[in-house]
Tab-separated table of C-alpha atoms in Angstrom:
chain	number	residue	atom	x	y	z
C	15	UNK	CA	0.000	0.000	0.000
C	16	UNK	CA	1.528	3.369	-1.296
C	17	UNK	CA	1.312	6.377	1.681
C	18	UNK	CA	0.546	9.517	0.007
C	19	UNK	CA	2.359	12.799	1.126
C	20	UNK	CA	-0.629	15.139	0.533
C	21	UNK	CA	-1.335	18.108	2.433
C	22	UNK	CA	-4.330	18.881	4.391
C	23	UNK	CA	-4.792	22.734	3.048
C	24	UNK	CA	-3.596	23.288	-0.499
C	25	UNK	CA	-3.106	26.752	-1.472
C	26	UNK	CA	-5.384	27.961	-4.127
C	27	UNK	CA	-2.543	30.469	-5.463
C	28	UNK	CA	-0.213	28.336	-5.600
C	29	UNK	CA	-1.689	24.882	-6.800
C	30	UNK	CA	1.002	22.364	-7.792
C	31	UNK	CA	1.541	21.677	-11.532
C	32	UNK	CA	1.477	18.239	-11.809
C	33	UNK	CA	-0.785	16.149	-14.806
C	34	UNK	CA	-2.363	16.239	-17.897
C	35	UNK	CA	-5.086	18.829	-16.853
C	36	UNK	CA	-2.425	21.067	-15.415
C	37	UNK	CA	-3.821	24.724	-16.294
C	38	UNK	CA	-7.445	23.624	-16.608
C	39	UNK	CA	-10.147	25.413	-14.258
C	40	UNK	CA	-12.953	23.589	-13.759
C	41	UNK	CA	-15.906	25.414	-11.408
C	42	UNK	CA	-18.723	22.890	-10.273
C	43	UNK	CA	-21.900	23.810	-8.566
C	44	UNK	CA	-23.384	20.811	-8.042
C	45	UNK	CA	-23.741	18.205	-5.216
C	46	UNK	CA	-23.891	14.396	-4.498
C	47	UNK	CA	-21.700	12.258	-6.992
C	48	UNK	CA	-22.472	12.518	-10.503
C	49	UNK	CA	-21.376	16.250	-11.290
C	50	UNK	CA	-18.622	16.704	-8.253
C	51	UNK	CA	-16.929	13.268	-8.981
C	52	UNK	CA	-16.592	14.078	-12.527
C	53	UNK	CA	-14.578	17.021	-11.715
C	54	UNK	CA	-12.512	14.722	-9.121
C	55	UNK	CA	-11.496	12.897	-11.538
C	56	UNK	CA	-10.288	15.664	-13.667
C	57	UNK	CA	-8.285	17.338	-10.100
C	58	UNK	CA	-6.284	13.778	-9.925
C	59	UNK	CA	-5.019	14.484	-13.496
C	60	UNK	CA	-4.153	17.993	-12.560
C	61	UNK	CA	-7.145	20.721	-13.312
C	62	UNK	CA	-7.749	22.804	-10.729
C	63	UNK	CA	-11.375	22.537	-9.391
C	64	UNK	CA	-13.451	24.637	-7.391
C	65	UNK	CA	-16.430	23.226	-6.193
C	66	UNK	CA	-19.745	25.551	-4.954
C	67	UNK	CA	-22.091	24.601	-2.396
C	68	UNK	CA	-25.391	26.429	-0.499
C	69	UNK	CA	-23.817	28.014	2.811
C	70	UNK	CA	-27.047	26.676	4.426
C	71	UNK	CA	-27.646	23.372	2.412
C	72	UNK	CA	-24.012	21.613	2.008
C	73	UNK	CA	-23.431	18.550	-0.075
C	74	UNK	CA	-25.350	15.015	0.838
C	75	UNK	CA	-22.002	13.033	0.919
C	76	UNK	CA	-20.267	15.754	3.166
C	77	UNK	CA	-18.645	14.311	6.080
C	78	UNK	CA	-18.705	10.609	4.307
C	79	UNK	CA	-16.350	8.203	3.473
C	80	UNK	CA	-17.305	9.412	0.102
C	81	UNK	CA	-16.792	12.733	0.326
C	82	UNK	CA	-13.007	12.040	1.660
C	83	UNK	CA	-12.600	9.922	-1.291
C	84	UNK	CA	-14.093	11.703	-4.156
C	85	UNK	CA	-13.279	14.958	-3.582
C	86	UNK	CA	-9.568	14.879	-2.938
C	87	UNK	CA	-7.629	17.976	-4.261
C	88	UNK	CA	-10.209	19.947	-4.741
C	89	UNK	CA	-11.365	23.628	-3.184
C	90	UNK	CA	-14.717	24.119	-1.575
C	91	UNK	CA	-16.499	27.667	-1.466
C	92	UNK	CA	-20.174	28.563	-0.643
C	93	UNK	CA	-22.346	30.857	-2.479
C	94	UNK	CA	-26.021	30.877	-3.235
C	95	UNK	CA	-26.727	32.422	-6.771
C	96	UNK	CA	-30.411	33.013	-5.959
C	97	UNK	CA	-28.820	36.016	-3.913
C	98	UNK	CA	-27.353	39.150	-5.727
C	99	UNK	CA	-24.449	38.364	-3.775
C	100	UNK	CA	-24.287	34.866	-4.814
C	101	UNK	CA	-25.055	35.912	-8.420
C	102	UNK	CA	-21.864	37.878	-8.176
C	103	UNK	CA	-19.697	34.945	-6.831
C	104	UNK	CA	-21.174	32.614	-9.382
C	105	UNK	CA	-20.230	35.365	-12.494
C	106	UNK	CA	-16.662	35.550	-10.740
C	107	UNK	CA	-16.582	32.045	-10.884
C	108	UNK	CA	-17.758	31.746	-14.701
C	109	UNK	CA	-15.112	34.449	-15.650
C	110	UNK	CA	-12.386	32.421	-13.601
C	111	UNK	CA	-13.226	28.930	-15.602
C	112	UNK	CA	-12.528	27.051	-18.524
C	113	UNK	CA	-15.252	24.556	-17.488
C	114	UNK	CA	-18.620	25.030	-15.235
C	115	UNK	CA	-20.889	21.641	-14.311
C	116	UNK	CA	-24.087	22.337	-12.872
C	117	UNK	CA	-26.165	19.628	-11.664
C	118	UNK	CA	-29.193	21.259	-10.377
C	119	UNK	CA	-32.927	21.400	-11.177
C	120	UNK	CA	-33.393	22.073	-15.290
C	121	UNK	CA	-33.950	25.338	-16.101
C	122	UNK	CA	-32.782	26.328	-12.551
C	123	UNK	CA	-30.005	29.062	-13.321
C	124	UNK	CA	-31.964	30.838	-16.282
C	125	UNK	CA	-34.585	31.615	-13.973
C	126	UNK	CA	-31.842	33.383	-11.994
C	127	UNK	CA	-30.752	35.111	-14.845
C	128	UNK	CA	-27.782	33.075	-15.330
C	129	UNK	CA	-28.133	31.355	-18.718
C	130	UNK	CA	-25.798	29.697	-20.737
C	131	UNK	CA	-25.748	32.935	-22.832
C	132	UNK	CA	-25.334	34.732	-19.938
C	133	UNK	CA	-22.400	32.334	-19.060
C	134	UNK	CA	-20.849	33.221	-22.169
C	135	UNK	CA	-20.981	36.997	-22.027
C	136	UNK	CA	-19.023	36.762	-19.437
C	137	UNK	CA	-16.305	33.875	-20.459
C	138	UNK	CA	-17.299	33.264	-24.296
C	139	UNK	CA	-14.885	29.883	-24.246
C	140	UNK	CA	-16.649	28.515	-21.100
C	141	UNK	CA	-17.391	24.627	-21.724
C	142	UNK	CA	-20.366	24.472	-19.545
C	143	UNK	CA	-22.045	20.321	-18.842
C	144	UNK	CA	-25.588	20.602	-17.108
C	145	UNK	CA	-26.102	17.264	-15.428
C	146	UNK	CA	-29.677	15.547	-14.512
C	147	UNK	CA	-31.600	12.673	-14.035
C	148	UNK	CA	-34.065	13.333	-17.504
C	149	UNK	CA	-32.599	15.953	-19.457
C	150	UNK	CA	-32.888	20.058	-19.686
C	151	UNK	CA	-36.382	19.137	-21.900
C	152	UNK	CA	-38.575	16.563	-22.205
C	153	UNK	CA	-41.805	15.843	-20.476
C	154	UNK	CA	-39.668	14.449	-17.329
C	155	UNK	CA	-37.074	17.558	-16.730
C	156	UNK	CA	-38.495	18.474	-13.772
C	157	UNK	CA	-39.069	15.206	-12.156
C	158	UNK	CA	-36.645	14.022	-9.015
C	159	UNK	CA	-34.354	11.547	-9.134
C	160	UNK	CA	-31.461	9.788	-8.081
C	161	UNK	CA	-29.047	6.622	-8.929
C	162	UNK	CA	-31.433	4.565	-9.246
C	163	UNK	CA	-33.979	6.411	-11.429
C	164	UNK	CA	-31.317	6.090	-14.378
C	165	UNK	CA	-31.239	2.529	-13.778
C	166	UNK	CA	-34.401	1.720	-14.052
C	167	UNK	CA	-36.065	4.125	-16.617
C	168	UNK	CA	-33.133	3.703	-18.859
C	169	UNK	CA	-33.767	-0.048	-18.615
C	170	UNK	CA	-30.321	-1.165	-17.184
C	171	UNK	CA	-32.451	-2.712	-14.257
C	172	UNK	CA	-34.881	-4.670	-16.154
C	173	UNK	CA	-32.035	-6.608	-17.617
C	174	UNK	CA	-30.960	-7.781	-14.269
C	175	UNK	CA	-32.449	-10.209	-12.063
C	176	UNK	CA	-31.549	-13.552	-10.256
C	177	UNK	CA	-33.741	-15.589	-12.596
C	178	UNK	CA	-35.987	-14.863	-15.468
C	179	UNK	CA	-39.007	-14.825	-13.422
C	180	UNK	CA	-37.825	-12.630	-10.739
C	181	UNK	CA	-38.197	-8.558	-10.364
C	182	UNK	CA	-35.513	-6.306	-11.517
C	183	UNK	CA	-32.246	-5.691	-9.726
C	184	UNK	CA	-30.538	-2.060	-9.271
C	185	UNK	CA	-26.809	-2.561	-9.328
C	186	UNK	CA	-24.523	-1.111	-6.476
C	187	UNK	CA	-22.699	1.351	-5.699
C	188	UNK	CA	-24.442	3.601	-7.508
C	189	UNK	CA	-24.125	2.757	-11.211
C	190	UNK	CA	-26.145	5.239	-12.665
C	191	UNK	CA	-24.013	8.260	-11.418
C	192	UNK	CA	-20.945	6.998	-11.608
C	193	UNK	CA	-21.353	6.552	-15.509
C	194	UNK	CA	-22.706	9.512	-15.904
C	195	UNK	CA	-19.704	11.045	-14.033
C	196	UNK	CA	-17.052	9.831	-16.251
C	197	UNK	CA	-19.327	10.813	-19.271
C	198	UNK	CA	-19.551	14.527	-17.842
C	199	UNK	CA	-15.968	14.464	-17.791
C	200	UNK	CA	-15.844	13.335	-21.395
C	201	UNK	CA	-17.877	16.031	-22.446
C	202	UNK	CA	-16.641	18.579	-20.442
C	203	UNK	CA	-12.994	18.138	-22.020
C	204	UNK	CA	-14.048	17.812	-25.300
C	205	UNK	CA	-16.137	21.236	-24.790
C	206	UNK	CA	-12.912	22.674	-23.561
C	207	UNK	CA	-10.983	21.283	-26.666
C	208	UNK	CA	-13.548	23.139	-28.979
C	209	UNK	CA	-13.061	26.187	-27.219
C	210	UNK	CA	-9.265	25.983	-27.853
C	211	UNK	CA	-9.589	25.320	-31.182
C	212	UNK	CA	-12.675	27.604	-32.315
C	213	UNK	CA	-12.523	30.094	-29.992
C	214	UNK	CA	-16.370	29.892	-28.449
C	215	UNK	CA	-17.464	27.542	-25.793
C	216	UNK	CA	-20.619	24.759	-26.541
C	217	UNK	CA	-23.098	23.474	-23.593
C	218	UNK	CA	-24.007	19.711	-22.909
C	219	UNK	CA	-26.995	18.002	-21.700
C	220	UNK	CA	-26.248	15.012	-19.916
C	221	UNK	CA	-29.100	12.919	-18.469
C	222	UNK	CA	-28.052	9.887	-16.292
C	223	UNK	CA	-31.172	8.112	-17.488
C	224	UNK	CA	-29.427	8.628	-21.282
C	225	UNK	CA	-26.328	7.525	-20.123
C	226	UNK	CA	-28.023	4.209	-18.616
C	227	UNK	CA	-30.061	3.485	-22.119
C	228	UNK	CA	-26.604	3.841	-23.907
C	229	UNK	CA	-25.039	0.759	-22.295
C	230	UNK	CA	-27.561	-1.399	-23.002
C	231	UNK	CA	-25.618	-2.590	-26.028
C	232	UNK	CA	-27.757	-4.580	-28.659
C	233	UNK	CA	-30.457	-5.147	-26.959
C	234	UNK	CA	-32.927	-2.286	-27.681
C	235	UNK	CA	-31.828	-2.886	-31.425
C	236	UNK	CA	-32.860	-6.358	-31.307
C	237	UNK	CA	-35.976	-5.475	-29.442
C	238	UNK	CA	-37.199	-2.984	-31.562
C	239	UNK	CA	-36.835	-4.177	-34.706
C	240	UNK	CA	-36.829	-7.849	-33.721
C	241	UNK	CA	-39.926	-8.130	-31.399
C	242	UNK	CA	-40.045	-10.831	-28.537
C	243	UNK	CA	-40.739	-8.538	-25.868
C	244	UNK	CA	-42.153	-9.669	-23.040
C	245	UNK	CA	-45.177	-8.992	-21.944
C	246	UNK	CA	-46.321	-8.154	-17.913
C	247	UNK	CA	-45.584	-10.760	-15.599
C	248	UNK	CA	-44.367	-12.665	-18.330
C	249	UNK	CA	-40.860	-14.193	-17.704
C	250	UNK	CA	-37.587	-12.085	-18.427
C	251	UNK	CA	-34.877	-14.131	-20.550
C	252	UNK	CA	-32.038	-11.681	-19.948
C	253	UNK	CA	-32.890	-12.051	-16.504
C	254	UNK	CA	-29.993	-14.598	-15.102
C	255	UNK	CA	-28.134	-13.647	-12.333
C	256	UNK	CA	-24.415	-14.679	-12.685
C	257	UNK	CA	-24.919	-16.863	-15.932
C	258	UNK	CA	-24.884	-15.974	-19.327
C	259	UNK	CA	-28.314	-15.958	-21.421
C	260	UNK	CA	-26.853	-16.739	-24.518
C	261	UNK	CA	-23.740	-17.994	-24.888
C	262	UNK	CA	-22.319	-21.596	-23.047
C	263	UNK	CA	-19.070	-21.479	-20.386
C	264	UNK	CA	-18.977	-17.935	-20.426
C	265	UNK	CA	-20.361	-17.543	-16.605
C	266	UNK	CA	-19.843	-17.749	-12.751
C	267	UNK	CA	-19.344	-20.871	-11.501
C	268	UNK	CA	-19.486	-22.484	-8.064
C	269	UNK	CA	-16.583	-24.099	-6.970
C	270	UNK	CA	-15.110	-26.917	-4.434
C	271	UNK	CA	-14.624	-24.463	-1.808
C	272	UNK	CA	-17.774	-22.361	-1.634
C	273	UNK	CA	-16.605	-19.847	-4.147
C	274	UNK	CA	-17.253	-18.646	-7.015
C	275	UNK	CA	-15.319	-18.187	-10.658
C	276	UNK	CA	-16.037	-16.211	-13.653
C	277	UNK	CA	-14.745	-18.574	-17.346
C	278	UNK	CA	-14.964	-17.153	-20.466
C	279	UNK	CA	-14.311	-19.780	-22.622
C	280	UNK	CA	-15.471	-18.288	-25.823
C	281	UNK	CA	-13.025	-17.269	-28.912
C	282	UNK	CA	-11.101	-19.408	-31.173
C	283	UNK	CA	-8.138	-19.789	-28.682
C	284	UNK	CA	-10.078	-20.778	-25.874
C	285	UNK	CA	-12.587	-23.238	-27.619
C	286	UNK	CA	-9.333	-24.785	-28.728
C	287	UNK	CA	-7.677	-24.891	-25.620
C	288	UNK	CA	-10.442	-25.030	-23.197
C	289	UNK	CA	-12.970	-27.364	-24.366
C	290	UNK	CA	-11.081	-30.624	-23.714
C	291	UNK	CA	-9.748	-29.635	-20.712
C	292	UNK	CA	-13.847	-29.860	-19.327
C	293	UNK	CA	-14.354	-33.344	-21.479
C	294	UNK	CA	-15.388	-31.322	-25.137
C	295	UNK	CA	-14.072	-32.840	-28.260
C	296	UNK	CA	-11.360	-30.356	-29.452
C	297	UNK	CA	-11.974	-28.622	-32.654
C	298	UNK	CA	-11.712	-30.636	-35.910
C	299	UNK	CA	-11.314	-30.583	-39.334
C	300	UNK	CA	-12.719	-34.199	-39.808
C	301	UNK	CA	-16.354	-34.679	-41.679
C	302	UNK	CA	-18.908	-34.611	-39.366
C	303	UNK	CA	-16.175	-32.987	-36.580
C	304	UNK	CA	-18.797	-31.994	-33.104
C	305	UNK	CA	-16.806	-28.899	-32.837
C	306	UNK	CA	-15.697	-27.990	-36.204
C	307	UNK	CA	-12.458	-25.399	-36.813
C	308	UNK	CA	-12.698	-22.091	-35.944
C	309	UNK	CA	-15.264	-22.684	-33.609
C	310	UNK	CA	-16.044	-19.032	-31.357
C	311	UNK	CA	-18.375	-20.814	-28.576
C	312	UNK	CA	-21.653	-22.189	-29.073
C	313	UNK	CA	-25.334	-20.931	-27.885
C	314	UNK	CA	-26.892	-22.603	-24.848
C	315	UNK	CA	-29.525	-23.537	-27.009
C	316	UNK	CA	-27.469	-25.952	-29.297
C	317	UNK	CA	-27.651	-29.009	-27.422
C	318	UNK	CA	-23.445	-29.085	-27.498
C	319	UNK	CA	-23.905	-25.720	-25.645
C	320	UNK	CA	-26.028	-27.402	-23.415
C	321	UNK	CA	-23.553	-30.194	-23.022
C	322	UNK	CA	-20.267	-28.122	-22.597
C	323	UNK	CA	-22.420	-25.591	-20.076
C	324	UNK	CA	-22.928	-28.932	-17.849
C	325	UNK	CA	-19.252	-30.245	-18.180
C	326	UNK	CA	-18.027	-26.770	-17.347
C	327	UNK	CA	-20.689	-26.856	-13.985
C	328	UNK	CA	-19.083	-30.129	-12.611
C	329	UNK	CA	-15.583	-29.327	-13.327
C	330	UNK	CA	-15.460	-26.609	-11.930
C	331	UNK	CA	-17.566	-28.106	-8.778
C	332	UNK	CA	-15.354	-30.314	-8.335
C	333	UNK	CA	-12.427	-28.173	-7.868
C	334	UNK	CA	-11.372	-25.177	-5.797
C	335	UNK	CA	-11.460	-21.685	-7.248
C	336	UNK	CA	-7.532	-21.020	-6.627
C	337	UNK	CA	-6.993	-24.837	-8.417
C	338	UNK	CA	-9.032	-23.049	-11.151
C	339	UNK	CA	-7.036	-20.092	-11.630
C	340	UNK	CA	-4.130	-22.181	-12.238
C	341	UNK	CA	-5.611	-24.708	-14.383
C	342	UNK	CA	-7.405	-21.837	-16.508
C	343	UNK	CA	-4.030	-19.225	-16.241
C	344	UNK	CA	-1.843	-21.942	-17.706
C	345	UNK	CA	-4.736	-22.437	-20.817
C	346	UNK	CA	-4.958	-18.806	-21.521
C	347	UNK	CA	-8.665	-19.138	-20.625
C	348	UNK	CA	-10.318	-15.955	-19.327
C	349	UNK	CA	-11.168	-16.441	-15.516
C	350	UNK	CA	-11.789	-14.034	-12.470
C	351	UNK	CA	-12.766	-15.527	-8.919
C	352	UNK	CA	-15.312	-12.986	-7.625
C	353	UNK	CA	-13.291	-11.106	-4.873
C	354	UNK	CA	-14.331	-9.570	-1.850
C	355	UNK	CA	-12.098	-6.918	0.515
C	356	UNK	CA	-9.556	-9.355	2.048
C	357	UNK	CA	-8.908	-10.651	-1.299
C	358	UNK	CA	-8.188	-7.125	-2.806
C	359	UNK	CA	-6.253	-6.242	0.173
C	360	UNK	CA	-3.910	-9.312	-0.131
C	361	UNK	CA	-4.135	-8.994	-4.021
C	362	UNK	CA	0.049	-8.625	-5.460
C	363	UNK	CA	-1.825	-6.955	-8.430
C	364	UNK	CA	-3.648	-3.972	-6.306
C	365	UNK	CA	-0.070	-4.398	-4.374
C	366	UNK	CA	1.671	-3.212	-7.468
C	367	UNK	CA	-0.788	-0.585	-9.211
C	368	UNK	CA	-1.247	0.901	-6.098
C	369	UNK	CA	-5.152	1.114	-5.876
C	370	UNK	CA	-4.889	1.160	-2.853
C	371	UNK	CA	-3.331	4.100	-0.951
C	372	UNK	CA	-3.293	5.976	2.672
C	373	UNK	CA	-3.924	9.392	2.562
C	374	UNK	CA	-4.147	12.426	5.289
C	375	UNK	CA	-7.890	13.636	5.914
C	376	UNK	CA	-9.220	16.577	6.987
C	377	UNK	CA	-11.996	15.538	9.002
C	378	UNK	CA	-10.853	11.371	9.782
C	379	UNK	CA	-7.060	11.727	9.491
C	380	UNK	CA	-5.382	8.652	8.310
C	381	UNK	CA	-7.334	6.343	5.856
C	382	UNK	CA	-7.249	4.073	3.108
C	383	UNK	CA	-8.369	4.366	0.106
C	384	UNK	CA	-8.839	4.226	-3.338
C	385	UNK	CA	-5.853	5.303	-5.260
C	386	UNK	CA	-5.146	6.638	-8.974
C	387	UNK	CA	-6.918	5.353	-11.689
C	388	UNK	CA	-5.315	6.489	-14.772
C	389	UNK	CA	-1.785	5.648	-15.781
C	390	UNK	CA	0.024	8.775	-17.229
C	391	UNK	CA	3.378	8.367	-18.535
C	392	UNK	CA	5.016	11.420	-18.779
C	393	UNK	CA	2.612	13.750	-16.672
C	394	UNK	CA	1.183	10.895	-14.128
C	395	UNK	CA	-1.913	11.976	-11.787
C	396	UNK	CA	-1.410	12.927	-8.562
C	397	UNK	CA	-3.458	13.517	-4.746
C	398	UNK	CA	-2.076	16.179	-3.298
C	399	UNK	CA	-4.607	17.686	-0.695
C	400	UNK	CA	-7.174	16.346	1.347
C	401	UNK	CA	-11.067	16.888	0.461
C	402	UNK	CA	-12.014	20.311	2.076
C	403	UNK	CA	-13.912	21.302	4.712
C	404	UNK	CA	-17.348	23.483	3.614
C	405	UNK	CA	-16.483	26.320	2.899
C	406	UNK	CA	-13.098	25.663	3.726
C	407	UNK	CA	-11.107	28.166	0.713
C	408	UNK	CA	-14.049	30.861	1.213
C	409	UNK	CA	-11.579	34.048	1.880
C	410	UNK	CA	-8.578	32.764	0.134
C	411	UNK	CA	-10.423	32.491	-3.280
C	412	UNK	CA	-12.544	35.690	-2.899
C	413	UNK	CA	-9.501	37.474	-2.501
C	414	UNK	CA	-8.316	36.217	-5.355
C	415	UNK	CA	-11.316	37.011	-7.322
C	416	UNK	CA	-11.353	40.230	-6.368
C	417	UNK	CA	-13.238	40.800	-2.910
C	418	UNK	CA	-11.765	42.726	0.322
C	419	UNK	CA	-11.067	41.469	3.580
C	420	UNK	CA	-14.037	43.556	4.733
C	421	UNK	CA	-16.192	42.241	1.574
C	422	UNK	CA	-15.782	38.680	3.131
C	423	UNK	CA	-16.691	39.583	6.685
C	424	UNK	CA	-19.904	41.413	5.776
C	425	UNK	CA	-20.837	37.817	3.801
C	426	UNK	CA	-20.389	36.111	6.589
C	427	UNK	CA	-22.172	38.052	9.119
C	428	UNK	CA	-25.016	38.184	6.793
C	429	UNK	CA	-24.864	34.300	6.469
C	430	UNK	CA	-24.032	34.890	2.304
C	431	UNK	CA	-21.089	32.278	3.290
C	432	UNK	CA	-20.120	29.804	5.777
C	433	UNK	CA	-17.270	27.743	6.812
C	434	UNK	CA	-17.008	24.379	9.003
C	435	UNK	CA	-14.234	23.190	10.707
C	436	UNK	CA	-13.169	19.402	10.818
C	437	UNK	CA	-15.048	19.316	14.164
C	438	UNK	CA	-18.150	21.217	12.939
C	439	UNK	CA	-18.547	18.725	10.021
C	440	UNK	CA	-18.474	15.905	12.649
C	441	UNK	CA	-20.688	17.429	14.717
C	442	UNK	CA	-23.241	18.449	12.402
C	443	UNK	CA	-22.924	14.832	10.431
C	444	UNK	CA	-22.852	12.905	13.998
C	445	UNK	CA	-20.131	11.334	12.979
C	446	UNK	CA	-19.059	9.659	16.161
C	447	UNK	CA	-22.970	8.867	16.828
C	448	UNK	CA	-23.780	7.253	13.603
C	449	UNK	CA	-20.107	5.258	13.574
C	450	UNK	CA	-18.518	6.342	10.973
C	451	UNK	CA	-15.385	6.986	13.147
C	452	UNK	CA	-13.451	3.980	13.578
C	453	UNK	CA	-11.124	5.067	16.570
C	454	UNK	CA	-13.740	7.651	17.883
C	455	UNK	CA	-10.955	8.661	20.982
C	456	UNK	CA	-8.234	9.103	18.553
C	457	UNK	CA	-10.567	10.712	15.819
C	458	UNK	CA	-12.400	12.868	17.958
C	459	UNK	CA	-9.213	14.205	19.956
C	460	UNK	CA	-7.268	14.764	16.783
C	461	UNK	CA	-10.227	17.467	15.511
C	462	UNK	CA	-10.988	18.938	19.055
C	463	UNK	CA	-14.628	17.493	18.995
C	464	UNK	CA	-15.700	17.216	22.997
């Protein structure tokens, strides 16, 4: 496990250059996941990222394990643009940026009086991403949601399910904005690229439910234009659980020891080299061959499918999953035992990519994480500061932007602002009463919390 030498406080003047990003501003001014960790990812490859929340209504995740992890190296202000003074903090923002993500209610800053054209008076190369459950339009933009609402209505959870006949199954942690997180990011660079190269900024609407429908790979094709949809109550075929619907030995399987294995013995190579290991005929040439030459895998509804589905069952119940590995490693056979957090822990592989680090927090001090995602060669990705406190770069930025000492202390006695300490965030979050301090002594005397 790598330690990283990050500080708590970063200085927003002086922001290391480190990464691929390095130079690009990125303002976001929305909350939970989808929006913020988007940006995140975009601080750990060097942009510098300024995130905005309501002095009186901070961020769900604050104070989480989540928030620690996902919004490393970034700065936190508060500002609430349905104010005039808020307004003017946004615009400063806007003019500061290269990139804004918003991830409020549709329609929510032109009401204010802060459209995208707006946006653009002020910073005409501003890549700005609006992120929602349905859209900016539609006959759904102004309807709630969350995670799961882009599951299910872009039909993501109707494919899953333990069996054919049972209900639909949401996928955790949190598939929906996660997706649409790394697609933000996509967009928001490649709005930023434009802007370099034409000189005028473009706007994206991103809609988690859209981002949902687009990973649902052939099936909506096939559905469509095919037919065979089921009707209600009627049974679900792509409903499975851990096995395949289609195609044979490409599954989990349970093993000797209680575990479980993923195969994917489909492909030229491993048809060749996998089938006899189960008890298959190896490919042939020969008339009348069972598995002819150049065989890819066979459908579960070819009775060989069927038959090399059933071989692959008791082999591999008759064998351990680490007996697997090796037997299907040495083969060149796709496998992957289904791991759990001891096994990622003792894992040489997370050992030597270092996905797993130990970083400095503000508000829990020590913990463990999860590191770096993206390899960089010459310009690698970096954590260099803690997640921040609310509020926590308030005065420093303000300054920055233009604001007084004095400018900053009116804000705050009016309540335009507000700032939490380490302790204040575990107070108000109840931290040490819901748990999520795991040395509460330590914790709690490290932040000054009584």
């Amino acid at each position: 496990m790598t330690v990283v030498n990050n500080v708590l406080h970063q200085d927003f003047a002086a922001y290391p250059k480190f990464g691929v990003l390095q130079g690009v501003k990125v303002f976001v001014t929305g909350t939970n996941i989808a929006g913020p960790f988007a940006a995140c990812l975009m601080a750990e490859m060097g942009a510098q990222v300024v995130q905005a929340e309501m002095p009186k209504i901070p961020c769900q995740t604050r104070g989480t394990y989540s928030w620690a992890q996902n919004h490393r190296n970034c700065y936190a202000i508060t500002l609430n643009a349905a104010t005039a003074r808020g307004k003017e903090l946004f615009l400063k923002g806007i003019e500061w940026a290269d990139i804004w993500i918003e991830a409020g209610r549709p329609g929510g800053y032109e009401k204010r009086g802060l459209s995208d054209e707006v946006c653009w008076e002020h910073n005409k190369k501003l890549s700005i991403v609006h992120v929602s459950g349905y859209g900016q339009f539609g006959p759904y933009k102004d309807k709630a949601s969350y995670d799961v609402s882009g599951q299910a209505m872009g039909g993501y959870m109707y494919m899953n399910g333990v069996s054919p006949t049972s209900g639909p199954l949401k996928v955790n942690p949190y598939l929906s904005d996660y997706v649409t997180a790394y697609n933000t990011c996509i967009v928001a660079l490649a709005g930023y690229i434009h802007a370099k190269n034409f000189g005028e900024g473009d706007s994206c609407d991103v809609a988690q439910y859209d981002n949902m429908f687009r990973l649902m790979d052939n099936f909506p094709a096939k559905w469509f234009n095919k037919g065979g949809i089921p009707g209600p109550g009627e049974p679900v075929p792509e409903r499975t659980g851990n096995k395949a619907d289609m195609a044979c030995c490409f599954s989990f399987y349970d093993t000797k020891d209680g575990s479980a294995i993923f195969v994917g013995m489909t492909g030229v190579g491993p048809v060749e080299r996998g089938y006899p290991i189960i008890g298959m005929p190896a490919p042939s040439a020969e008339e009348g061959a069972e598995i002819p030459i150049g065989c890819t895998g066979l459908p579960l509804f070819d009775p060989r499918g069927a038959k090399a589905e059933k071989l692959m069952e008791e082999f591999c119940a008759a064998r351990t999953a680490a007996e697997l590995e090796k037997i299907f490693d040495d083969a060149g056979i796709p496998n992957q035992r289904a791991y759990g957090p001891n096994d990622i822990l003792a894992d040489p592989q997370f050992e030597a990519r270092e996905n797993i680090v130990e970083w400095e927090d503000t508000v829990y001090g020590p913990m463990k994480g999860i590191g770096i995602t993206n390899r960089f060669t010459k310009n690698p990705s970096k954590i260099v500061a803690s997640a921040p406190c609310l509020g926590e770069h308030n005065r420093e930025i303000f300054k920055l932007w233009g604001f007084s000492d004095a400018d900053i202390d009116d804000m705050y006695a009016k309540g335009e602002v507000a700032t939490w300490d380490a302790a204040t965030t575990a107070k108000v979050k109840l931290l040490k009463e819901w748990g999520f301090f795991w040395d509460p002594e330590r914790q709690c005397k490290r932040i000054g919390l009584e």
